[in-house]
Short mmCIF file of C-alpha atoms in Angstrom, two decimals:
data_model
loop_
_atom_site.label_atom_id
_atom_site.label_comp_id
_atom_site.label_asym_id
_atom_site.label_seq_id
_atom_site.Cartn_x
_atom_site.Cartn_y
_atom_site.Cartn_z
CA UNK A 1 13.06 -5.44 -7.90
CA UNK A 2 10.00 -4.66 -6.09
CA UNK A 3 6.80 -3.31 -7.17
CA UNK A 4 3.99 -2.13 -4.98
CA UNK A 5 0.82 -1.24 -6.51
CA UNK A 6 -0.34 2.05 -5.19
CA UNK A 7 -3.59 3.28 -6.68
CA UNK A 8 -6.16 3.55 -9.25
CA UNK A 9 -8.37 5.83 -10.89
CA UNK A 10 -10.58 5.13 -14.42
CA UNK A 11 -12.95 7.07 -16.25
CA UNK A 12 -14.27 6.06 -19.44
CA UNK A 13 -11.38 7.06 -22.11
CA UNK A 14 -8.06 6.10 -19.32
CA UNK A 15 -7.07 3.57 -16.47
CA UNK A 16 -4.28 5.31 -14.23
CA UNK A 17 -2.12 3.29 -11.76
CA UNK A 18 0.48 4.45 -9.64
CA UNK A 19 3.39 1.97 -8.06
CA UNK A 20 6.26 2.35 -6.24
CA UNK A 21 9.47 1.05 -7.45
CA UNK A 22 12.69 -0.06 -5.72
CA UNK A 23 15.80 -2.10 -6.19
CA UNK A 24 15.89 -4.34 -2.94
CA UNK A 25 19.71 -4.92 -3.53
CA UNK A 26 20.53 -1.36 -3.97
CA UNK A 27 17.81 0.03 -1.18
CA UNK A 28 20.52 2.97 -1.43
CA UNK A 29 19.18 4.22 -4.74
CA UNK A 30 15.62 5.05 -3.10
CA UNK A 31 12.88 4.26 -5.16
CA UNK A 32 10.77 5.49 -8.02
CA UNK A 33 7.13 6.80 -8.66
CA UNK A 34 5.65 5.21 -11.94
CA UNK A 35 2.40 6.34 -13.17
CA UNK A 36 1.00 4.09 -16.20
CA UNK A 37 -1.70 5.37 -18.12
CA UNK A 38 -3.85 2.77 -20.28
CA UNK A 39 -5.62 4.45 -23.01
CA UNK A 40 -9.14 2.36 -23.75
CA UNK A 41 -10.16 3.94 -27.06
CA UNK A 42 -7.57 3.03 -29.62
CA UNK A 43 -8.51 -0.49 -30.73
CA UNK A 44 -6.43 -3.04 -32.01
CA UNK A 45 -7.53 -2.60 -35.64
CA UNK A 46 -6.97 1.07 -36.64
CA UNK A 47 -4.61 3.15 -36.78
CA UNK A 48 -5.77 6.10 -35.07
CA UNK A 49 -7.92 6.27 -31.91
CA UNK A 50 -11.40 6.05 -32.09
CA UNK A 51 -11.59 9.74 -30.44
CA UNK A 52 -9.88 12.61 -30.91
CA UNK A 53 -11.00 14.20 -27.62
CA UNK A 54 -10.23 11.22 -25.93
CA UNK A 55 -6.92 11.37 -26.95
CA UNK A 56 -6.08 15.26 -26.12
CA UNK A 57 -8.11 14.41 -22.63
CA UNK A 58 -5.19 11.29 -22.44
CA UNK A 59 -2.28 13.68 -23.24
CA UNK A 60 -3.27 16.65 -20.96
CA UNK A 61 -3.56 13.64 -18.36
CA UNK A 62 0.15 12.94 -18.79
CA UNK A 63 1.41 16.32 -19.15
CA UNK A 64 -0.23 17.20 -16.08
CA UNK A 65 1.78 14.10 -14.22
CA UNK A 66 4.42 15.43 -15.62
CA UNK A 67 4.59 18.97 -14.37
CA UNK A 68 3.46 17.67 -11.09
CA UNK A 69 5.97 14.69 -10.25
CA UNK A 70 9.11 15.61 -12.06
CA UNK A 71 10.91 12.53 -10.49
CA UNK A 72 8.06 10.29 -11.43
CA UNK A 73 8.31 8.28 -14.52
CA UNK A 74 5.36 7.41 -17.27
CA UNK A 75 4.68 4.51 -18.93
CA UNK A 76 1.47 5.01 -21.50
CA UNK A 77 0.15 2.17 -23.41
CA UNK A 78 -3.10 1.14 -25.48
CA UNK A 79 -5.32 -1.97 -25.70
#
């Protein structure tokens, strides 16, 4: 597998990187898009995130990767 770090954008509430994906023994299968999301305000310790805003601004984020990249794939994650 290779991975190539594309790009990355941050505000205060979400990290977003973008890499490219590909098989290097199957180059036939092309590659993928992967966006991964980090969400910064749900600590370690509680068990919902510290903002609810935050987190609606976090899923519109993703839905909006989502409509535009339909062949991309998401990865989300906290902490």
């Amino acid at each position: 597998m290779e991975v190539e770090f594309l790009s990355m954008s941050a505000d205060e509430d979400v990290i977003t990187r973008l890499f490219r994906v590909k098989n290097v023994t199957r180059v036939q299968e092309g590659q993928l898009v992967v966006c991964q999301f980090q969400f910064l305000r749900w600590s370690a310790y509680r068990d919902v995130p510290d903002s609810k805003k935050a987190f609606l601004n976090l899923l519109a984020q993703v839905h909006k990767w989502q409509r535009e990249c339909g062949e991309g794939r998401t990865v989300v994650h906290c902490l």
